[in-house]
Amino acid sequence: MATTITFYGHATFGVNVDGTNLVIDPFLAPNNPLATVTADDVEADYVLITHGHGDHIADAIGIAQRTGATTISNYEIYQWLEKNGVEKAHPLHIGGGFDFPFGRVKLTIAHHGSALPDGSNGGNPAGILLTLNDGKRIYFAGDTALTYDMKLIGDAGGVDLAVLPIGDNFTMGPEDAIRAAEFVKAKHVIPCHYNTFPPIQQDPIAFAADLKQATGIDCTVMQVDDILEC
Ligand code: NI
Ligand code: MN
């Protein structure tokens, strides 16, 4: 099974699983100052959304309407997407998972906010745990503080890849992200949610070195539009 990850900037990723395209937290050009790809360019079969903030959902409706992709989100965001013209939407909620054709999606605990761009109630924020059909596990922490609940993921076998925010200010900073990588027993880490806005400036190369030194865990710092095989 071939899986690739594309970084679009900030916390927006594409995951291609044997030709099925997942887009995580779509926030693309020109709204996302780091992104080069727009909502008109990206291919999507599924759009997965961790929480309601604009820097994670700005392009979800546009992509879903253009491509006919199915959105996957918590129940409150699902209701908002349907109200706003998204036809194929699958609701989940925290602690629950569902087996899609490409693998299982489970929403995990995140400590953050989730208000939608128009002020609607976006429910509780979440992380996303993907278990692909080949058994590979990829954890998108979403916007969150470090939480002891991450140990539940580590205790349940850990993850092959953890995508963790390191920006500080709105989410975990680098020191807490190192502890998160240990809690979820990550084999590999990709940092995100940094350098998009002035309050979240970080040095991801220093983070990667500190993570390796403290834990032995490998880290890949992706440049925008990099594609990683995993
Ligand atoms: Ni947020
Ligand atoms: Mn965010």
PDB file of C-alpha atoms and ligand atoms in Angstrom:
ATOM      1  CA  MET A   1       0.000   0.000   0.000  1.00  0.00           C
ATOM      2  CA  ALA A   2       1.375   3.372  -1.038  1.00  0.00           C
ATOM      3  CA  THR A   3       0.774   6.347   1.191  1.00  0.00           C
ATOM      4  CA  THR A   4       2.136   9.847   0.667  1.00  0.00           C
ATOM      5  CA  ILE A   5       1.758  13.003   2.722  1.00  0.00           C
ATOM      6  CA  THR A   6       1.784  16.475   1.179  1.00  0.00           C
ATOM      7  CA  PHE A   7       2.280  19.599   3.307  1.00  0.00           C
ATOM      8  CA  TYR A   8       0.305  22.614   2.087  1.00  0.00           C
ATOM      9  CA  GLY A   9       1.415  24.961   4.877  1.00  0.00           C
ATOM     10  CA  HIS A  10       0.259  25.680   8.458  1.00  0.00           C
ATOM     11  CA  ALA A  11      -1.782  22.621   9.513  1.00  0.00           C
ATOM     12  CA  THR A  12      -3.077  21.601   6.087  1.00  0.00           C
ATOM     13  CA  PHE A  13      -1.977  18.222   4.743  1.00  0.00           C
ATOM     14  CA  GLY A  14      -2.924  15.925   1.931  1.00  0.00           C
ATOM     15  CA  VAL A  15      -2.784  12.182   2.491  1.00  0.00           C
ATOM     16  CA  ASN A  16      -2.898  10.000  -0.604  1.00  0.00           C
ATOM     17  CA  VAL A  17      -3.780   6.418   0.291  1.00  0.00           C
ATOM     18  CA  ASP A  18      -3.547   4.202  -2.800  1.00  0.00           C
ATOM     19  CA  GLY A  19      -5.020   6.974  -4.934  1.00  0.00           C
ATOM     20  CA  THR A  20      -7.677   8.144  -2.465  1.00  0.00           C
ATOM     21  CA  ASN A  21      -7.044  11.773  -1.533  1.00  0.00           C
ATOM     22  CA  LEU A  22      -7.668  12.998   2.000  1.00  0.00           C
ATOM     23  CA  VAL A  23      -7.260  16.678   2.805  1.00  0.00           C
ATOM     24  CA  ILE A  24      -6.756  17.547   6.461  1.00  0.00           C
ATOM     25  CA  ASP A  25      -7.823  20.974   7.819  1.00  0.00           C
ATOM     26  CA  PRO A  26      -8.006  22.843   4.492  1.00  0.00           C
ATOM     27  CA  PHE A  27      -6.625  26.367   4.765  1.00  0.00           C
ATOM     28  CA  LEU A  28      -5.131  27.192   1.396  1.00  0.00           C
ATOM     29  CA  ALA A  29      -3.965  30.136  -0.699  1.00  0.00           C
ATOM     30  CA  PRO A  30      -4.701  32.990  -0.645  1.00  0.00           C
ATOM     31  CA  ASN A  31      -6.102  32.820   2.912  1.00  0.00           C
ATOM     32  CA  ASN A  32      -3.132  30.788   4.145  1.00  0.00           C
ATOM     33  CA  PRO A  33      -0.068  33.015   3.718  1.00  0.00           C
ATOM     34  CA  LEU A  34       2.248  29.975   3.459  1.00  0.00           C
ATOM     35  CA  ALA A  35       0.245  28.026   0.883  1.00  0.00           C
ATOM     36  CA  THR A  36       0.795  28.016  -2.877  1.00  0.00           C
ATOM     37  CA  VAL A  37      -2.083  25.660  -3.684  1.00  0.00           C
ATOM     38  CA  THR A  38      -5.652  27.004  -3.764  1.00  0.00           C
ATOM     39  CA  ALA A  39      -8.971  25.323  -3.053  1.00  0.00           C
ATOM     40  CA  ASP A  40      -9.516  25.193  -6.824  1.00  0.00           C
ATOM     41  CA  ASP A  41      -6.382  23.072  -7.346  1.00  0.00           C
ATOM     42  CA  VAL A  42      -6.467  20.491  -4.612  1.00  0.00           C
ATOM     43  CA  GLU A  43      -7.795  16.987  -5.250  1.00  0.00           C
ATOM     44  CA  ALA A  44     -10.025  15.538  -2.569  1.00  0.00           C
ATOM     45  CA  ASP A  45     -12.160  12.486  -1.950  1.00  0.00           C
ATOM     46  CA  TYR A  46     -12.444  13.203   1.786  1.00  0.00           C
ATOM     47  CA  VAL A  47     -11.966  16.419   3.776  1.00  0.00           C
ATOM     48  CA  LEU A  48     -11.144  15.841   7.449  1.00  0.00           C
ATOM     49  CA  ILE A  49     -11.583  18.715   9.900  1.00  0.00           C
ATOM     50  CA  THR A  50     -10.228  18.801  13.460  1.00  0.00           C
ATOM     51  CA  HIS A  51     -12.077  21.914  14.679  1.00  0.00           C
ATOM     52  CA  GLY A  52     -13.990  24.972  13.596  1.00  0.00           C
ATOM     53  CA  HIS A  53     -11.315  27.670  13.513  1.00  0.00           C
ATOM     54  CA  GLY A  54     -10.828  29.422  10.200  1.00  0.00           C
ATOM     55  CA  ASP A  55      -7.221  28.322   9.840  1.00  0.00           C
ATOM     56  CA  HIS A  56      -8.513  24.719   9.674  1.00  0.00           C
ATOM     57  CA  ILE A  57     -11.823  24.993   7.856  1.00  0.00           C
ATOM     58  CA  ALA A  58     -11.607  28.059   5.580  1.00  0.00           C
ATOM     59  CA  ASP A  59     -11.617  26.058   2.343  1.00  0.00           C
ATOM     60  CA  ALA A  60     -13.620  23.001   3.433  1.00  0.00           C
ATOM     61  CA  ILE A  61     -16.927  24.065   1.864  1.00  0.00           C
ATOM     62  CA  GLY A  62     -15.316  25.186  -1.386  1.00  0.00           C
ATOM     63  CA  ILE A  63     -13.379  21.959  -1.822  1.00  0.00           C
ATOM     64  CA  ALA A  64     -16.323  19.746  -0.879  1.00  0.00           C
ATOM     65  CA  GLN A  65     -18.673  21.536  -3.277  1.00  0.00           C
ATOM     66  CA  ARG A  66     -16.219  21.506  -6.187  1.00  0.00           C
ATOM     67  CA  THR A  67     -14.986  17.931  -5.796  1.00  0.00           C
ATOM     68  CA  GLY A  68     -17.990  16.217  -4.198  1.00  0.00           C
ATOM     69  CA  ALA A  69     -15.675  15.039  -1.424  1.00  0.00           C
ATOM     70  CA  THR A  70     -17.125  13.702   1.813  1.00  0.00           C
ATOM     71  CA  THR A  71     -16.345  15.801   4.872  1.00  0.00           C
ATOM     72  CA  ILE A  72     -15.495  14.089   8.155  1.00  0.00           C
ATOM     73  CA  SER A  73     -15.797  16.135  11.332  1.00  0.00           C
ATOM     74  CA  ASN A  74     -17.459  16.314  14.714  1.00  0.00           C
ATOM     75  CA  TYR A  75     -21.260  16.460  14.790  1.00  0.00           C
ATOM     76  CA  GLU A  76     -21.615  20.222  15.269  1.00  0.00           C
ATOM     77  CA  ILE A  77     -19.302  21.011  12.352  1.00  0.00           C
ATOM     78  CA  TYR A  78     -21.136  18.364  10.286  1.00  0.00           C
ATOM     79  CA  GLN A  79     -24.421  20.216  10.910  1.00  0.00           C
ATOM     80  CA  TRP A  80     -22.817  23.544   9.939  1.00  0.00           C
ATOM     81  CA  LEU A  81     -21.349  22.081   6.749  1.00  0.00           C
ATOM     82  CA  GLU A  82     -24.720  20.620   5.724  1.00  0.00           C
ATOM     83  CA  LYS A  83     -26.430  23.947   6.444  1.00  0.00           C
ATOM     84  CA  ASN A  84     -23.845  25.610   4.211  1.00  0.00           C
ATOM     85  CA  GLY A  85     -24.432  23.379   1.206  1.00  0.00           C
ATOM     86  CA  VAL A  86     -22.097  20.409   1.706  1.00  0.00           C
ATOM     87  CA  GLU A  87     -23.972  17.350   0.464  1.00  0.00           C
ATOM     88  CA  LYS A  88     -21.760  14.493   1.624  1.00  0.00           C
ATOM     89  CA  ALA A  89     -20.763  14.792   5.260  1.00  0.00           C
ATOM     90  CA  HIS A  90     -20.001  12.143   7.852  1.00  0.00           C
ATOM     91  CA  PRO A  91     -20.348  13.047  11.537  1.00  0.00           C
ATOM     92  CA  LEU A  92     -18.177  11.498  14.210  1.00  0.00           C
ATOM     93  CA  HIS A  93     -17.467  12.500  17.763  1.00  0.00           C
ATOM     94  CA  ILE A  94     -14.611  12.251  20.165  1.00  0.00           C
ATOM     95  CA  GLY A  95     -13.706   8.698  21.101  1.00  0.00           C
ATOM     96  CA  GLY A  96     -15.642   7.336  18.154  1.00  0.00           C
ATOM     97  CA  GLY A  97     -14.272   5.979  14.923  1.00  0.00           C
ATOM     98  CA  PHE A  98     -15.633   4.697  11.639  1.00  0.00           C
ATOM     99  CA  ASP A  99     -14.222   2.381   8.984  1.00  0.00           C
ATOM    100  CA  PHE A 100     -14.008   4.200   5.657  1.00  0.00           C
ATOM    101  CA  PRO A 101     -12.805   2.454   2.472  1.00  0.00           C
ATOM    102  CA  PHE A 102      -9.257   3.825   2.996  1.00  0.00           C
ATOM    103  CA  GLY A 103      -9.083   2.980   6.698  1.00  0.00           C
ATOM    104  CA  ARG A 104     -10.407   3.945  10.098  1.00  0.00           C
ATOM    105  CA  VAL A 105     -10.840   7.540  11.302  1.00  0.00           C
ATOM    106  CA  LYS A 106     -11.121   8.133  15.036  1.00  0.00           C
ATOM    107  CA  LEU A 107     -11.511  11.508  16.729  1.00  0.00           C
ATOM    108  CA  THR A 108      -9.266  11.980  19.748  1.00  0.00           C
ATOM    109  CA  ILE A 109      -9.231  14.416  22.635  1.00  0.00           C
ATOM    110  CA  ALA A 110      -7.799  17.884  22.021  1.00  0.00           C
ATOM    111  CA  HIS A 111      -7.810  20.831  24.405  1.00  0.00           C
ATOM    112  CA  HIS A 112      -8.552  23.984  22.433  1.00  0.00           C
ATOM    113  CA  GLY A 113     -11.552  25.942  21.043  1.00  0.00           C
ATOM    114  CA  SER A 114     -13.724  25.196  18.018  1.00  0.00           C
ATOM    115  CA  ALA A 115     -15.961  28.196  17.248  1.00  0.00           C
ATOM    116  CA  LEU A 116     -16.811  28.364  13.556  1.00  0.00           C
ATOM    117  CA  PRO A 117     -15.941  31.404  11.414  1.00  0.00           C
ATOM    118  CA  ASP A 118     -19.494  32.822  11.630  1.00  0.00           C
ATOM    119  CA  GLY A 119     -19.593  32.341  15.395  1.00  0.00           C
ATOM    120  CA  SER A 120     -21.604  29.093  15.249  1.00  0.00           C
ATOM    121  CA  ASN A 121     -20.929  26.424  17.835  1.00  0.00           C
ATOM    122  CA  GLY A 122     -18.253  24.108  16.449  1.00  0.00           C
ATOM    123  CA  GLY A 123     -18.528  21.575  19.272  1.00  0.00           C
ATOM    124  CA  ASN A 124     -15.348  20.321  20.863  1.00  0.00           C
ATOM    125  CA  PRO A 125     -12.009  20.298  19.054  1.00  0.00           C
ATOM    126  CA  ALA A 126     -10.442  16.964  18.179  1.00  0.00           C
ATOM    127  CA  GLY A 127      -7.374  15.227  16.912  1.00  0.00           C
ATOM    128  CA  ILE A 128      -7.577  12.661  14.137  1.00  0.00           C
ATOM    129  CA  LEU A 129      -6.175   9.144  14.388  1.00  0.00           C
ATOM    130  CA  LEU A 130      -6.001   7.369  11.029  1.00  0.00           C
ATOM    131  CA  THR A 131      -5.493   3.636  10.908  1.00  0.00           C
ATOM    132  CA  LEU A 132      -4.927   2.780   7.274  1.00  0.00           C
ATOM    133  CA  ASN A 133      -5.856  -0.598   5.843  1.00  0.00           C
ATOM    134  CA  ASP A 134      -2.215  -1.720   5.949  1.00  0.00           C
ATOM    135  CA  GLY A 135      -2.177  -1.052   9.707  1.00  0.00           C
ATOM    136  CA  LYS A 136      -0.177   2.181   9.520  1.00  0.00           C
ATOM    137  CA  ARG A 137      -1.274   4.712  12.123  1.00  0.00           C
ATOM    138  CA  ILE A 138      -1.050   8.459  11.559  1.00  0.00           C
ATOM    139  CA  TYR A 139      -2.024  10.910  14.294  1.00  0.00           C
ATOM    140  CA  PHE A 140      -2.933  14.507  13.551  1.00  0.00           C
ATOM    141  CA  ALA A 141      -3.028  16.120  16.990  1.00  0.00           C
ATOM    142  CA  GLY A 142      -4.993  19.139  15.755  1.00  0.00           C
ATOM    143  CA  ASP A 143      -4.705  22.331  17.747  1.00  0.00           C
ATOM    144  CA  THR A 144      -4.197  21.215  21.310  1.00  0.00           C
ATOM    145  CA  ALA A 145      -2.354  21.584  24.533  1.00  0.00           C
ATOM    146  CA  LEU A 146      -0.193  18.740  25.721  1.00  0.00           C
ATOM    147  CA  THR A 147      -2.572  16.353  27.450  1.00  0.00           C
ATOM    148  CA  TYR A 148      -2.055  13.191  29.454  1.00  0.00           C
ATOM    149  CA  ASP A 149      -4.812  11.614  27.341  1.00  0.00           C
ATOM    150  CA  MET A 150      -2.215  11.321  24.569  1.00  0.00           C
ATOM    151  CA  LYS A 151      -0.792   8.426  26.599  1.00  0.00           C
ATOM    152  CA  LEU A 152      -3.924   6.441  25.728  1.00  0.00           C
ATOM    153  CA  ILE A 153      -2.769   6.493  22.107  1.00  0.00           C
ATOM    154  CA  GLY A 154       0.729   5.422  23.106  1.00  0.00           C
ATOM    155  CA  ASP A 155      -0.629   2.638  25.337  1.00  0.00           C
ATOM    156  CA  ALA A 156      -2.768   1.362  22.455  1.00  0.00           C
ATOM    157  CA  GLY A 157       0.272   0.638  20.320  1.00  0.00           C
ATOM    158  CA  GLY A 158       1.597   4.063  19.432  1.00  0.00           C
ATOM    159  CA  VAL A 159       1.676   5.646  16.005  1.00  0.00           C
ATOM    160  CA  ASP A 160       3.922   5.428  12.979  1.00  0.00           C
ATOM    161  CA  LEU A 161       3.654   9.165  12.387  1.00  0.00           C
ATOM    162  CA  ALA A 162       2.545  12.032  14.633  1.00  0.00           C
ATOM    163  CA  VAL A 163       1.787  15.434  13.119  1.00  0.00           C
ATOM    164  CA  LEU A 164       2.138  17.849  16.009  1.00  0.00           C
ATOM    165  CA  PRO A 165       1.689  21.610  16.383  1.00  0.00           C
ATOM    166  CA  ILE A 166       4.797  23.367  17.697  1.00  0.00           C
ATOM    167  CA  GLY A 167       3.855  27.029  17.277  1.00  0.00           C
ATOM    168  CA  ASP A 168       3.166  27.806  20.941  1.00  0.00           C
ATOM    169  CA  ASN A 169       0.791  30.694  21.782  1.00  0.00           C
ATOM    170  CA  PHE A 170      -2.378  28.949  20.448  1.00  0.00           C
ATOM    171  CA  THR A 171      -1.190  25.327  20.830  1.00  0.00           C
ATOM    172  CA  MET A 172       1.645  23.268  22.251  1.00  0.00           C
ATOM    173  CA  GLY A 173       5.073  24.748  21.838  1.00  0.00           C
ATOM    174  CA  PRO A 174       8.189  22.756  21.000  1.00  0.00           C
ATOM    175  CA  GLU A 175       8.918  21.513  24.534  1.00  0.00           C
ATOM    176  CA  ASP A 176       5.411  20.163  25.025  1.00  0.00           C
ATOM    177  CA  ALA A 177       5.401  18.697  21.524  1.00  0.00           C
ATOM    178  CA  ILE A 178       8.461  16.626  22.457  1.00  0.00           C
ATOM    179  CA  ARG A 179       6.549  15.228  25.428  1.00  0.00           C
ATOM    180  CA  ALA A 180       3.511  14.617  23.196  1.00  0.00           C
ATOM    181  CA  ALA A 181       5.660  12.612  20.779  1.00  0.00           C
ATOM    182  CA  GLU A 182       6.730  10.435  23.707  1.00  0.00           C
ATOM    183  CA  PHE A 183       3.177  10.113  25.074  1.00  0.00           C
ATOM    184  CA  VAL A 184       1.797   8.823  21.747  1.00  0.00           C
ATOM    185  CA  LYS A 185       4.907   6.652  21.184  1.00  0.00           C
ATOM    186  CA  ALA A 186       5.544   8.177  17.773  1.00  0.00           C
ATOM    187  CA  LYS A 187       8.061   6.540  15.473  1.00  0.00           C
ATOM    188  CA  HIS A 188       8.268   9.676  13.371  1.00  0.00           C
ATOM    189  CA  VAL A 189       7.117  13.296  13.786  1.00  0.00           C
ATOM    190  CA  ILE A 190       6.170  16.101  11.405  1.00  0.00           C
ATOM    191  CA  PRO A 191       5.813  19.539  13.028  1.00  0.00           C
ATOM    192  CA  CYS A 192       3.112  21.997  11.912  1.00  0.00           C
ATOM    193  CA  HIS A 193       1.196  25.129  12.948  1.00  0.00           C
ATOM    194  CA  TYR A 194       4.244  27.416  13.084  1.00  0.00           C
ATOM    195  CA  ASN A 195       5.563  30.491  11.217  1.00  0.00           C
ATOM    196  CA  THR A 196       2.186  31.268   9.627  1.00  0.00           C
ATOM    197  CA  PHE A 197       1.504  34.287  11.832  1.00  0.00           C
ATOM    198  CA  PRO A 198       3.795  36.469  13.983  1.00  0.00           C
ATOM    199  CA  PRO A 199       2.818  34.934  17.373  1.00  0.00           C
ATOM    200  CA  ILE A 200       3.763  31.393  16.298  1.00  0.00           C
ATOM    201  CA  GLN A 201       7.315  31.866  15.030  1.00  0.00           C
ATOM    202  CA  GLN A 202       9.441  28.781  15.725  1.00  0.00           C
ATOM    203  CA  ASP A 203      12.606  27.109  14.477  1.00  0.00           C
ATOM    204  CA  PRO A 204      11.456  23.665  13.275  1.00  0.00           C
ATOM    205  CA  ILE A 205      15.027  22.519  12.584  1.00  0.00           C
ATOM    206  CA  ALA A 206      15.938  23.177  16.219  1.00  0.00           C
ATOM    207  CA  PHE A 207      12.774  21.330  17.258  1.00  0.00           C
ATOM    208  CA  ALA A 208      13.777  18.326  15.156  1.00  0.00           C
ATOM    209  CA  ALA A 209      17.255  18.265  16.715  1.00  0.00           C
ATOM    210  CA  ASP A 210      15.884  18.661  20.260  1.00  0.00           C
ATOM    211  CA  LEU A 211      13.316  15.902  19.671  1.00  0.00           C
ATOM    212  CA  LYS A 212      15.976  13.530  18.371  1.00  0.00           C
ATOM    213  CA  GLN A 213      18.328  14.277  21.247  1.00  0.00           C
ATOM    214  CA  ALA A 214      15.667  13.969  23.945  1.00  0.00           C
ATOM    215  CA  THR A 215      13.794  10.919  22.628  1.00  0.00           C
ATOM    216  CA  GLY A 216      15.595   9.379  19.657  1.00  0.00           C
ATOM    217  CA  ILE A 217      12.466   9.986  17.550  1.00  0.00           C
ATOM    218  CA  ASP A 218      13.018  11.029  13.926  1.00  0.00           C
ATOM    219  CA  CYS A 219      11.447  14.208  12.641  1.00  0.00           C
ATOM    220  CA  THR A 220      10.867  15.463   9.117  1.00  0.00           C
ATOM    221  CA  VAL A 221      10.557  19.222   8.647  1.00  0.00           C
ATOM    222  CA  MET A 222       8.437  19.545   5.518  1.00  0.00           C
ATOM    223  CA  GLN A 223       8.660  22.564   3.259  1.00  0.00           C
ATOM    224  CA  VAL A 224       5.423  23.746   1.683  1.00  0.00           C
ATOM    225  CA  ASP A 225       4.412  21.397  -1.169  1.00  0.00           C
ATOM    226  CA  ASP A 226       6.895  18.707  -0.076  1.00  0.00           C
ATOM    227  CA  ILE A 227       5.619  15.178  -0.555  1.00  0.00           C
ATOM    228  CA  LEU A 228       6.743  12.460   1.830  1.00  0.00           C
ATOM    229  CA  GLU A 229       6.357   8.729   1.339  1.00  0.00           C
ATOM    230  CA  CYS A 230       5.296   6.953   4.454  1.00  0.00           C
TER     231      CYS A 230
HETATM  232 NI    NI B   1      -7.484  26.498  16.340  1.00  0.00          NI
HETATM  233 MN    MN B   2      -5.094  26.706  14.355  1.00  0.00          MN
END
